[in-house]
mmCIF file with all atom_site columns, C-alpha atoms and ligand atoms in Angstrom:
data_model
loop_
_atom_site.group_PDB
_atom_site.id
_atom_site.type_symbol
_atom_site.label_atom_id
_atom_site.label_alt_id
_atom_site.label_comp_id
_atom_site.label_asym_id
_atom_site.label_entity_id
_atom_site.label_seq_id
_atom_site.pdbx_PDB_ins_code
_atom_site.Cartn_x
_atom_site.Cartn_y
_atom_site.Cartn_z
_atom_site.occupancy
_atom_site.B_iso_or_equiv
_atom_site.pdbx_formal_charge
_atom_site.auth_seq_id
_atom_site.auth_comp_id
_atom_site.auth_asym_id
_atom_site.auth_atom_id
_atom_site.pdbx_PDB_model_num
ATOM   1   C CA . MET C 1 1   ? 111.562 93.308  116.475 1.00 96.00 ? 1   MET C CA 1
ATOM   2   C CA . SER C 1 2   ? 111.624 92.243  120.471 1.00 98.00 ? 2   SER C CA 1
ATOM   3   C CA . VAL C 1 3   ? 109.430 90.734  123.553 1.00 98.00 ? 3   VAL C CA 1
ATOM   4   C CA . VAL C 1 4   ? 108.948 91.508  126.840 1.00 98.00 ? 4   VAL C CA 1
ATOM   5   C CA . VAL C 1 5   ? 106.882 89.407  128.655 1.00 98.00 ? 5   VAL C CA 1
ATOM   6   C CA . LEU C 1 6   ? 105.158 89.933  131.929 1.00 98.00 ? 6   LEU C CA 1
ATOM   7   C CA . ILE C 1 7   ? 104.413 87.508  134.298 1.00 98.00 ? 7   ILE C CA 1
ATOM   8   C CA . SER C 1 8   ? 103.555 86.500  138.233 1.00 98.00 ? 8   SER C CA 1
ATOM   9   C CA . GLY C 1 9   ? 104.644 83.229  139.041 1.00 97.00 ? 9   GLY C CA 1
ATOM   10  C CA . ARG C 1 10  ? 105.389 79.505  137.820 1.00 97.00 ? 10  ARG C CA 1
ATOM   11  C CA . GLY C 1 11  ? 106.346 81.123  133.943 1.00 98.00 ? 11  GLY C CA 1
ATOM   12  C CA . SER C 1 12  ? 105.027 78.803  131.730 1.00 98.00 ? 12  SER C CA 1
ATOM   13  C CA . ASN C 1 13  ? 104.181 80.377  129.072 1.00 98.00 ? 13  ASN C CA 1
ATOM   14  C CA . MET C 1 14  ? 107.033 82.351  129.386 1.00 98.00 ? 14  MET C CA 1
ATOM   15  C CA . GLN C 1 15  ? 109.079 79.788  129.004 1.00 98.00 ? 15  GLN C CA 1
ATOM   16  C CA . ALA C 1 16  ? 107.379 77.774  125.553 1.00 98.00 ? 16  ALA C CA 1
ATOM   17  C CA . LEU C 1 17  ? 108.216 80.833  123.834 1.00 98.00 ? 17  LEU C CA 1
ATOM   18  C CA . LEU C 1 18  ? 111.700 81.000  124.642 1.00 98.00 ? 18  LEU C CA 1
ATOM   19  C CA . ASP C 1 19  ? 111.619 77.406  123.609 1.00 98.00 ? 19  ASP C CA 1
ATOM   20  C CA . ALA C 1 20  ? 110.211 78.745  120.047 1.00 98.00 ? 20  ALA C CA 1
ATOM   21  C CA . GLY C 1 21  ? 113.647 81.000  119.783 1.00 98.00 ? 21  GLY C CA 1
ATOM   22  C CA . LEU C 1 22  ? 110.791 84.152  120.264 1.00 98.00 ? 22  LEU C CA 1
ATOM   23  C CA . PRO C 1 23  ? 113.118 87.417  120.850 1.00 98.00 ? 23  PRO C CA 1
ATOM   24  C CA . VAL C 1 24  ? 112.024 87.952  124.504 1.00 98.00 ? 24  VAL C CA 1
ATOM   25  C CA . VAL C 1 25  ? 114.318 90.851  125.122 1.00 98.00 ? 25  VAL C CA 1
ATOM   26  C CA . SER C 1 26  ? 113.397 91.305  129.335 1.00 98.00 ? 26  SER C CA 1
ATOM   27  C CA . VAL C 1 27  ? 111.071 89.774  131.713 1.00 98.00 ? 27  VAL C CA 1
ATOM   28  C CA . ILE C 1 28  ? 109.508 91.685  134.055 1.00 98.00 ? 28  ILE C CA 1
ATOM   29  C CA . GLY C 1 29  ? 107.452 90.020  137.234 1.00 98.00 ? 29  GLY C CA 1
ATOM   30  C CA . ASN C 1 30  ? 105.198 91.718  139.634 1.00 97.00 ? 30  ASN C CA 1
ATOM   31  C CA . ARG C 1 31  ? 106.353 89.277  142.483 1.00 96.00 ? 31  ARG C CA 1
ATOM   32  C CA . ALA C 1 32  ? 110.693 89.490  143.161 1.00 96.00 ? 32  ALA C CA 1
ATOM   33  C CA . ASP C 1 33  ? 109.420 85.363  143.515 1.00 96.00 ? 33  ASP C CA 1
ATOM   34  C CA . ALA C 1 34  ? 107.919 84.894  140.906 1.00 96.00 ? 34  ALA C CA 1
ATOM   35  C CA . ALA C 1 35  ? 109.615 81.379  140.413 1.00 97.00 ? 35  ALA C CA 1
ATOM   36  C CA . GLY C 1 36  ? 109.866 82.273  136.067 1.00 98.00 ? 36  GLY C CA 1
ATOM   37  C CA . LEU C 1 37  ? 111.830 85.149  136.677 1.00 98.00 ? 37  LEU C CA 1
ATOM   38  C CA . GLU C 1 38  ? 115.076 82.660  138.185 1.00 98.00 ? 38  GLU C CA 1
ATOM   39  C CA . ILE C 1 39  ? 113.686 80.804  134.618 1.00 98.00 ? 39  ILE C CA 1
ATOM   40  C CA . ALA C 1 40  ? 113.997 83.547  133.238 1.00 98.00 ? 40  ALA C CA 1
ATOM   41  C CA . ALA C 1 41  ? 116.974 84.770  134.585 1.00 98.00 ? 41  ALA C CA 1
ATOM   42  C CA . ARG C 1 42  ? 119.240 81.623  134.331 1.00 98.00 ? 42  ARG C CA 1
ATOM   43  C CA . ARG C 1 43  ? 117.943 81.316  130.090 1.00 97.00 ? 43  ARG C CA 1
ATOM   44  C CA . GLY C 1 44  ? 119.918 84.679  130.073 1.00 97.00 ? 44  GLY C CA 1
ATOM   45  C CA . VAL C 1 45  ? 117.562 86.832  129.803 1.00 98.00 ? 45  VAL C CA 1
ATOM   46  C CA . VAL C 1 46  ? 116.821 89.851  131.453 1.00 98.00 ? 46  VAL C CA 1
ATOM   47  C CA . THR C 1 47  ? 114.566 89.713  133.632 1.00 98.00 ? 47  THR C CA 1
ATOM   48  C CA . LYS C 1 48  ? 113.017 92.696  136.379 1.00 98.00 ? 48  LYS C CA 1
ATOM   49  C CA . ALA C 1 49  ? 111.244 92.243  139.475 1.00 98.00 ? 49  ALA C CA 1
ATOM   50  C CA . ILE C 1 50  ? 108.613 95.870  139.793 1.00 98.00 ? 50  ILE C CA 1
ATOM   51  C CA . GLU C 1 51  ? 106.604 95.061  143.080 1.00 97.00 ? 51  GLU C CA 1
ATOM   52  C CA . HIS C 1 52  ? 103.120 95.887  143.071 1.00 95.00 ? 52  HIS C CA 1
ATOM   53  C CA . ARG C 1 53  ? 103.237 96.311  146.408 1.00 94.00 ? 53  ARG C CA 1
ATOM   54  C CA . ASP C 1 54  ? 105.710 98.918  146.255 1.00 96.00 ? 54  ASP C CA 1
ATOM   55  C CA . TYR C 1 55  ? 103.327 101.112 144.763 1.00 97.00 ? 55  TYR C CA 1
ATOM   56  C CA . PRO C 1 56  ? 100.325 102.994 146.509 1.00 97.00 ? 56  PRO C CA 1
ATOM   57  C CA . THR C 1 57  ? 97.400  102.958 143.436 1.00 96.00 ? 57  THR C CA 1
ATOM   58  C CA . LEU C 1 58  ? 97.639  100.858 140.203 1.00 96.00 ? 58  LEU C CA 1
ATOM   59  C CA . GLU C 1 59  ? 98.252  103.641 138.153 1.00 97.00 ? 59  GLU C CA 1
ATOM   60  C CA . ALA C 1 60  ? 101.870 104.369 140.430 1.00 97.00 ? 60  ALA C CA 1
ATOM   61  C CA . PHE C 1 61  ? 102.566 100.521 139.313 1.00 97.00 ? 61  PHE C CA 1
ATOM   62  C CA . ASP C 1 62  ? 101.752 100.590 136.482 1.00 97.00 ? 62  ASP C CA 1
ATOM   63  C CA . ALA C 1 63  ? 102.899 103.426 135.322 1.00 97.00 ? 63  ALA C CA 1
ATOM   64  C CA . ALA C 1 64  ? 106.684 101.823 136.921 1.00 98.00 ? 64  ALA C CA 1
ATOM   65  C CA . LEU C 1 65  ? 105.603 99.352  134.766 1.00 98.00 ? 65  LEU C CA 1
ATOM   66  C CA . ALA C 1 66  ? 105.561 101.197 131.556 1.00 98.00 ? 66  ALA C CA 1
ATOM   67  C CA . ALA C 1 67  ? 108.674 103.137 132.260 1.00 98.00 ? 67  ALA C CA 1
ATOM   68  C CA . GLU C 1 68  ? 110.746 99.440  133.095 1.00 98.00 ? 68  GLU C CA 1
ATOM   69  C CA . ILE C 1 69  ? 109.452 97.613  130.221 1.00 98.00 ? 69  ILE C CA 1
ATOM   70  C CA . ASP C 1 70  ? 109.602 100.444 127.879 1.00 98.00 ? 70  ASP C CA 1
ATOM   71  C CA . ARG C 1 71  ? 113.500 100.282 128.318 1.00 98.00 ? 71  ARG C CA 1
ATOM   72  C CA . HIS C 1 72  ? 112.991 97.701  125.681 1.00 98.00 ? 72  HIS C CA 1
ATOM   73  C CA . SER C 1 73  ? 111.341 99.575  123.373 1.00 98.00 ? 73  SER C CA 1
ATOM   74  C CA . PRO C 1 74  ? 109.531 96.539  122.295 1.00 98.00 ? 74  PRO C CA 1
ATOM   75  C CA . THR C 1 75  ? 107.687 95.344  118.992 1.00 98.00 ? 75  THR C CA 1
ATOM   76  C CA . LEU C 1 76  ? 105.135 93.312  121.916 1.00 98.00 ? 76  LEU C CA 1
ATOM   77  C CA . VAL C 1 77  ? 104.470 93.190  125.330 1.00 98.00 ? 77  VAL C CA 1
ATOM   78  C CA . ALA C 1 78  ? 102.802 89.693  126.306 1.00 98.00 ? 78  ALA C CA 1
ATOM   79  C CA . LEU C 1 79  ? 101.363 89.297  128.959 1.00 98.00 ? 79  LEU C CA 1
ATOM   80  C CA . ALA C 1 80  ? 101.997 85.607  130.318 1.00 98.00 ? 80  ALA C CA 1
ATOM   81  C CA . GLY C 1 81  ? 100.249 84.344  133.689 1.00 97.00 ? 81  GLY C CA 1
ATOM   82  C CA . PHE C 1 82  ? 99.611  88.014  135.445 1.00 97.00 ? 82  PHE C CA 1
ATOM   83  C CA . MET C 1 83  ? 98.327  88.572  137.753 1.00 94.00 ? 83  MET C CA 1
ATOM   84  C CA . ARG C 1 84  ? 97.316  92.404  137.788 1.00 94.00 ? 84  ARG C CA 1
ATOM   85  C CA . ILE C 1 85  ? 94.511  94.514  136.835 1.00 91.00 ? 85  ILE C CA 1
ATOM   86  C CA . LEU C 1 86  ? 95.768  96.454  134.136 1.00 95.00 ? 86  LEU C CA 1
ATOM   87  C CA . THR C 1 87  ? 94.824  100.624 133.776 1.00 97.00 ? 87  THR C CA 1
ATOM   88  C CA . PRO C 1 88  ? 93.254  102.071 130.557 1.00 97.00 ? 88  PRO C CA 1
ATOM   89  C CA . ALA C 1 89  ? 95.795  104.631 130.213 1.00 97.00 ? 89  ALA C CA 1
ATOM   90  C CA . PHE C 1 90  ? 97.990  101.817 130.529 1.00 97.00 ? 90  PHE C CA 1
ATOM   91  C CA . VAL C 1 91  ? 96.026  99.304  128.054 1.00 98.00 ? 91  VAL C CA 1
ATOM   92  C CA . ALA C 1 92  ? 96.530  102.081 125.349 1.00 98.00 ? 92  ALA C CA 1
ATOM   93  C CA . HIS C 1 93  ? 99.692  103.183 125.799 1.00 98.00 ? 93  HIS C CA 1
ATOM   94  C CA . TYR C 1 94  ? 99.921  99.591  124.059 1.00 98.00 ? 94  TYR C CA 1
ATOM   95  C CA . ALA C 1 95  ? 96.826  99.711  121.819 1.00 96.00 ? 95  ALA C CA 1
ATOM   96  C CA . GLY C 1 96  ? 97.394  96.991  119.512 1.00 97.00 ? 96  GLY C CA 1
ATOM   97  C CA . ARG C 1 97  ? 100.912 95.660  120.406 1.00 98.00 ? 97  ARG C CA 1
ATOM   98  C CA . LEU C 1 98  ? 99.088  93.667  123.470 1.00 98.00 ? 98  LEU C CA 1
ATOM   99  C CA . LEU C 1 99  ? 98.720  89.922  124.104 1.00 98.00 ? 99  LEU C CA 1
ATOM   100 C CA . ASN C 1 100 ? 97.092  88.152  126.781 1.00 98.00 ? 100 ASN C CA 1
ATOM   101 C CA . ILE C 1 101 ? 96.666  84.098  127.399 1.00 98.00 ? 101 ILE C CA 1
ATOM   102 C CA . HIS C 1 102 ? 93.740  83.093  128.685 1.00 98.00 ? 102 HIS C CA 1
ATOM   103 C CA . PRO C 1 103 ? 93.093  79.650  130.247 1.00 98.00 ? 103 PRO C CA 1
ATOM   104 C CA . SER C 1 104 ? 89.478  79.225  129.087 1.00 98.00 ? 104 SER C CA 1
ATOM   105 C CA . LEU C 1 105 ? 87.450  79.423  125.369 1.00 98.00 ? 105 LEU C CA 1
ATOM   106 C CA . LEU C 1 106 ? 86.109  82.882  125.209 1.00 98.00 ? 106 LEU C CA 1
ATOM   107 C CA . PRO C 1 107 ? 84.144  85.024  124.965 1.00 98.00 ? 107 PRO C CA 1
ATOM   108 C CA . ALA C 1 108 ? 82.962  82.112  128.288 1.00 98.00 ? 108 ALA C CA 1
ATOM   109 C CA . PHE C 1 109 ? 85.140  82.385  131.642 1.00 98.00 ? 109 PHE C CA 1
ATOM   110 C CA . PRO C 1 110 ? 86.644  85.403  131.942 1.00 97.00 ? 110 PRO C CA 1
ATOM   111 C CA . GLY C 1 111 ? 88.214  86.374  134.927 1.00 96.00 ? 111 GLY C CA 1
ATOM   112 C CA . LEU C 1 112 ? 90.203  83.203  137.379 1.00 96.00 ? 112 LEU C CA 1
ATOM   113 C CA . ASP C 1 113 ? 89.488  79.668  138.013 1.00 98.00 ? 113 ASP C CA 1
ATOM   114 C CA . THR C 1 114 ? 88.044  79.067  134.466 1.00 98.00 ? 114 THR C CA 1
ATOM   115 C CA . HIS C 1 115 ? 88.725  75.652  134.520 1.00 98.00 ? 115 HIS C CA 1
ATOM   116 C CA . ARG C 1 116 ? 86.462  74.451  137.887 1.00 98.00 ? 116 ARG C CA 1
ATOM   117 C CA . ARG C 1 117 ? 83.868  77.327  136.253 1.00 98.00 ? 117 ARG C CA 1
ATOM   118 C CA . ALA C 1 118 ? 83.771  75.207  133.191 1.00 98.00 ? 118 ALA C CA 1
ATOM   119 C CA . LEU C 1 119 ? 83.508  71.644  135.013 1.00 98.00 ? 119 LEU C CA 1
ATOM   120 C CA . ALA C 1 120 ? 80.545  72.612  136.712 1.00 98.00 ? 120 ALA C CA 1
ATOM   121 C CA . ALA C 1 121 ? 78.779  74.720  134.190 1.00 98.00 ? 121 ALA C CA 1
ATOM   122 C CA . GLY C 1 122 ? 79.172  71.235  132.431 1.00 98.00 ? 122 GLY C CA 1
ATOM   123 C CA . VAL C 1 123 ? 80.459  72.085  128.835 1.00 98.00 ? 123 VAL C CA 1
ATOM   124 C CA . LYS C 1 124 ? 82.269  69.102  126.929 1.00 97.00 ? 124 LYS C CA 1
ATOM   125 C CA . VAL C 1 125 ? 85.010  71.609  125.554 1.00 97.00 ? 125 VAL C CA 1
ATOM   126 C CA . HIS C 1 126 ? 87.182  74.103  127.403 1.00 98.00 ? 126 HIS C CA 1
ATOM   127 C CA . GLY C 1 127 ? 90.264  75.284  125.915 1.00 98.00 ? 127 GLY C CA 1
ATOM   128 C CA . CYS C 1 128 ? 92.077  78.633  125.803 1.00 98.00 ? 128 CYS C CA 1
ATOM   129 C CA . SER C 1 129 ? 92.694  81.545  123.881 1.00 98.00 ? 129 SER C CA 1
ATOM   130 C CA . VAL C 1 130 ? 95.022  84.272  122.941 1.00 98.00 ? 130 VAL C CA 1
ATOM   131 C CA . HIS C 1 131 ? 93.826  87.894  122.569 1.00 98.00 ? 131 HIS C CA 1
ATOM   132 C CA . PHE C 1 132 ? 94.238  91.629  122.120 1.00 98.00 ? 132 PHE C CA 1
ATOM   133 C CA . VAL C 1 133 ? 94.589  92.932  125.099 1.00 98.00 ? 133 VAL C CA 1
ATOM   134 C CA . THR C 1 134 ? 91.438  96.066  125.515 1.00 97.00 ? 134 THR C CA 1
ATOM   135 C CA . GLU C 1 135 ? 90.094  97.586  128.411 1.00 94.00 ? 135 GLU C CA 1
ATOM   136 C CA . GLN C 1 136 ? 88.079  95.019  129.657 1.00 92.00 ? 136 GLN C CA 1
ATOM   137 C CA . LEU C 1 137 ? 88.795  92.178  131.442 1.00 90.00 ? 137 LEU C CA 1
ATOM   138 C CA . ASP C 1 138 ? 89.964  88.616  128.979 1.00 92.00 ? 138 ASP C CA 1
ATOM   139 C CA . HIS C 1 139 ? 87.953  90.988  126.164 1.00 92.00 ? 139 HIS C CA 1
ATOM   140 C CA . GLY C 1 140 ? 89.735  91.389  123.050 1.00 97.00 ? 140 GLY C CA 1
ATOM   141 C CA . PRO C 1 141 ? 90.062  90.241  119.634 1.00 98.00 ? 141 PRO C CA 1
ATOM   142 C CA . ILE C 1 142 ? 90.674  86.514  119.409 1.00 98.00 ? 142 ILE C CA 1
ATOM   143 C CA . ILE C 1 143 ? 93.747  85.426  117.494 1.00 98.00 ? 143 ILE C CA 1
ATOM   144 C CA . VAL C 1 144 ? 93.942  82.260  117.928 1.00 98.00 ? 144 VAL C CA 1
ATOM   145 C CA . GLN C 1 145 ? 92.493  79.300  120.441 1.00 98.00 ? 145 GLN C CA 1
ATOM   146 C CA . ALA C 1 146 ? 92.328  75.617  121.509 1.00 98.00 ? 146 ALA C CA 1
ATOM   147 C CA . ALA C 1 147 ? 90.007  73.383  121.887 1.00 97.00 ? 147 ALA C CA 1
ATOM   148 C CA . VAL C 1 148 ? 90.413  70.511  124.723 1.00 97.00 ? 148 VAL C CA 1
ATOM   149 C CA . PRO C 1 149 ? 87.328  68.447  125.568 1.00 97.00 ? 149 PRO C CA 1
ATOM   150 C CA . VAL C 1 150 ? 86.311  67.525  129.442 1.00 97.00 ? 150 VAL C CA 1
ATOM   151 C CA . ARG C 1 151 ? 86.511  63.995  129.848 1.00 95.00 ? 151 ARG C CA 1
ATOM   152 C CA . PRO C 1 152 ? 85.054  61.808  132.500 1.00 94.00 ? 152 PRO C CA 1
ATOM   153 C CA . GLY C 1 153 ? 86.184  61.960  135.257 1.00 94.00 ? 153 GLY C CA 1
ATOM   154 C CA . GLU C 1 154 ? 88.066  65.458  134.451 1.00 96.00 ? 154 GLU C CA 1
ATOM   155 C CA . THR C 1 155 ? 89.165  67.245  137.676 1.00 98.00 ? 155 THR C CA 1
ATOM   156 C CA . PRO C 1 156 ? 90.133  71.629  137.008 1.00 98.00 ? 156 PRO C CA 1
ATOM   157 C CA . ASP C 1 157 ? 93.953  69.495  137.652 1.00 98.00 ? 157 ASP C CA 1
ATOM   158 C CA . THR C 1 158 ? 93.701  67.503  135.459 1.00 97.00 ? 158 THR C CA 1
ATOM   159 C CA . LEU C 1 159 ? 91.786  69.623  132.304 1.00 98.00 ? 159 LEU C CA 1
ATOM   160 C CA . ALA C 1 160 ? 94.057  72.533  134.580 1.00 98.00 ? 160 ALA C CA 1
ATOM   161 C CA . ALA C 1 161 ? 96.887  70.826  132.737 1.00 97.00 ? 161 ALA C CA 1
ATOM   162 C CA . ARG C 1 162 ? 96.021  69.263  129.315 1.00 96.00 ? 162 ARG C CA 1
ATOM   163 C CA . VAL C 1 163 ? 95.165  72.915  128.982 1.00 98.00 ? 163 VAL C CA 1
ATOM   164 C CA . LEU C 1 164 ? 98.164  74.233  129.995 1.00 98.00 ? 164 LEU C CA 1
ATOM   165 C CA . ARG C 1 165 ? 100.110 72.015  127.407 1.00 97.00 ? 165 ARG C CA 1
ATOM   166 C CA . GLN C 1 166 ? 98.022  73.420  124.387 1.00 97.00 ? 166 GLN C CA 1
ATOM   167 C CA . GLU C 1 167 ? 98.943  77.081  125.584 1.00 98.00 ? 167 GLU C CA 1
ATOM   168 C CA . HIS C 1 168 ? 102.279 76.194  124.455 1.00 98.00 ? 168 HIS C CA 1
ATOM   169 C CA . VAL C 1 169 ? 101.097 75.296  121.704 1.00 97.00 ? 169 VAL C CA 1
ATOM   170 C CA . VAL C 1 170 ? 99.358  78.228  120.692 1.00 98.00 ? 170 VAL C CA 1
ATOM   171 C CA . TYR C 1 171 ? 100.810 81.245  122.396 1.00 98.00 ? 171 TYR C CA 1
ATOM   172 C CA . PRO C 1 172 ? 104.533 81.274  120.408 1.00 98.00 ? 172 PRO C CA 1
ATOM   173 C CA . ARG C 1 173 ? 101.953 80.959  117.410 1.00 98.00 ? 173 ARG C CA 1
ATOM   174 C CA . ALA C 1 174 ? 100.176 84.316  118.241 1.00 98.00 ? 174 ALA C CA 1
ATOM   175 C CA . VAL C 1 175 ? 103.509 85.816  118.700 1.00 98.00 ? 175 VAL C CA 1
ATOM   176 C CA . ARG C 1 176 ? 105.037 84.514  115.950 1.00 98.00 ? 176 ARG C CA 1
ATOM   177 C CA . TRP C 1 177 ? 101.747 85.587  113.560 1.00 98.00 ? 177 TRP C CA 1
ATOM   178 C CA . PHE C 1 178 ? 102.068 89.084  115.808 1.00 98.00 ? 178 PHE C CA 1
ATOM   179 C CA . LEU C 1 179 ? 106.091 89.829  114.349 1.00 98.00 ? 179 LEU C CA 1
ATOM   180 C CA . ASP C 1 180 ? 105.407 88.073  110.824 1.00 97.00 ? 180 ASP C CA 1
ATOM   181 C CA . ASP C 1 181 ? 102.741 91.236  110.490 1.00 97.00 ? 181 ASP C CA 1
ATOM   182 C CA . LYS C 1 182 ? 100.526 88.647  110.116 1.00 97.00 ? 182 LYS C CA 1
ATOM   183 C CA . LEU C 1 183 ? 98.248  89.473  111.659 1.00 98.00 ? 183 LEU C CA 1
ATOM   184 C CA . VAL C 1 184 ? 94.752  91.228  111.195 1.00 97.00 ? 184 VAL C CA 1
ATOM   185 C CA . ILE C 1 185 ? 91.710  93.522  112.898 1.00 97.00 ? 185 ILE C CA 1
ATOM   186 C CA . ARG C 1 186 ? 88.303  94.455  110.945 1.00 97.00 ? 186 ARG C CA 1
ATOM   187 C CA . SER C 1 187 ? 84.956  94.817  113.241 1.00 96.00 ? 187 SER C CA 1
ATOM   188 C CA . GLY C 1 188 ? 87.607  92.774  116.440 1.00 96.00 ? 188 GLY C CA 1
ATOM   189 C CA . VAL C 1 189 ? 87.823  89.952  114.439 1.00 97.00 ? 189 VAL C CA 1
ATOM   190 C CA . VAL C 1 190 ? 91.139  88.542  114.379 1.00 98.00 ? 190 VAL C CA 1
ATOM   191 C CA . SER C 1 191 ? 91.991  86.913  111.107 1.00 97.00 ? 191 SER C CA 1
ATOM   192 C CA . VAL C 1 192 ? 95.665  85.596  109.589 1.00 97.00 ? 192 VAL C CA 1
ATOM   193 C CA . LYS C 1 193 ? 96.908  86.286  106.010 1.00 96.00 ? 193 LYS C CA 1
ATOM   194 C CA . GLY C 1 194 ? 98.153  82.798  104.883 1.00 91.00 ? 194 GLY C CA 1
ATOM   195 C CA . ASN C 1 195 ? 94.831  81.247  106.257 1.00 76.00 ? 195 ASN C CA 1
ATOM   196 C CA . ASP C 1 196 ? 97.157  80.248  109.582 1.00 82.00 ? 196 ASP C CA 1
ATOM   197 C CA . ALA C 1 197 ? 94.708  77.931  111.015 1.00 93.00 ? 197 ALA C CA 1
ATOM   198 C CA . GLN C 1 198 ? 93.114  79.294  114.964 1.00 97.00 ? 198 GLN C CA 1
ATOM   199 C CA . LEU C 1 199 ? 91.826  76.593  116.363 1.00 96.00 ? 199 LEU C CA 1
ATOM   200 C CA . VAL C 1 200 ? 93.345  74.107  117.252 1.00 96.00 ? 200 VAL C CA 1
ATOM   201 C CA . TYR C 1 201 ? 91.650  71.435  118.627 1.00 93.00 ? 201 TYR C CA 1
ATOM   202 C CA . SER C 1 202 ? 93.302  68.853  120.425 1.00 81.00 ? 202 SER C CA 1
ATOM   203 C CA . ASP C 1 203 ? 91.642  65.537  121.517 1.00 78.00 ? 203 ASP C CA 1
ATOM   204 C CA . ARG C 1 204 ? 95.249  62.749  121.861 1.00 74.00 ? 204 ARG C CA 1
ATOM   205 C CA . ASP C 1 205 ? 96.279  63.578  125.033 1.00 68.00 ? 205 ASP C CA 1
HETATM 206 C C1 . GRF L 2 .   ? 98.140  80.726  132.433 1.00 87.14 ? 1   GRF L C1 1
HETATM 207 O O1 . GRF L 2 .   ? 97.417  79.076  132.650 1.00 87.14 ? 1   GRF L O1 1
HETATM 208 C C2 . GRF L 2 .   ? 98.262  81.650  131.753 1.00 87.14 ? 1   GRF L C2 1
HETATM 209 O O2 . GRF L 2 .   ? 96.897  80.793  130.837 1.00 87.14 ? 1   GRF L O2 1
HETATM 210 C C3 . GRF L 2 .   ? 97.387  81.920  132.669 1.00 87.14 ? 1   GRF L C3 1
HETATM 211 O O3 . GRF L 2 .   ? 98.057  81.619  134.385 1.00 87.14 ? 1   GRF L O3 1
HETATM 212 C C4 . GRF L 2 .   ? 98.585  80.636  134.158 1.00 87.14 ? 1   GRF L C4 1
HETATM 213 C C5 . GRF L 2 .   ? 100.212 80.831  133.800 1.00 87.14 ? 1   GRF L C5 1
HETATM 214 O O4 . GRF L 2 .   ? 100.550 79.717  133.430 1.00 87.14 ? 1   GRF L O4 1
HETATM 215 N N1 . GRF L 2 .   ? 97.105  83.627  132.669 1.00 87.14 ? 1   GRF L N1 1
HETATM 216 P P1 . GRF L 2 .   ? 102.665 80.301  133.629 1.00 87.14 ? 1   GRF L P1 1
HETATM 217 O O5 . GRF L 2 .   ? 103.042 80.724  134.652 1.00 87.14 ? 1   GRF L O5 1
HETATM 218 O O6 . GRF L 2 .   ? 102.183 80.619  132.140 1.00 87.14 ? 1   GRF L O6 1
HETATM 219 O O7 . GRF L 2 .   ? 102.871 78.589  133.606 1.00 87.14 ? 1   GRF L O7 1
#
């Protein structure tokens, strides 16, 4: 059992996976200055930067990325704030073993800037989703969601911080389920053997 984590930045979700004791064998970043790479290295995890800017096409970058990932023959590849669009060939190569965490209650607010857009839409509940990755950006079977109520006076930053705390709860949970072979997908809907809760509702902090 092993997990390769892909990051682009600070890597707090990656750290949550490490803190949960999950078998992360490597952390790969598409920028050498991704803060999370240094954090992972300090924790004894093999790290690698594959700079997307060094490759002329998306395909060339994805091929280099896949070659590095496959050196580890991981059970699972976890995107954790990895800010690159992946090619269909890459997604197909890891079909069924590629997860992402997205800071909204999908299918609402795919893409960037989710917290600001959620506030602008006036939603009363926001949150995050862990899902299997498919070719369509921020789509794919949803494994677990955490819901966070939107409070009066909320700003994108306050909302982001509260959602992020829940991301750190649900991502390790989803990865654990995957590694324990507890996830079942039927007609695009994921259930968990043993009926563990696929919804976290947090109104405490
Ligand atoms: C998280 O909000 C994640 O959901 C999104 O990008 C952010 C990454 O944060 N995809 P971090 O690098 O894990 O701290």
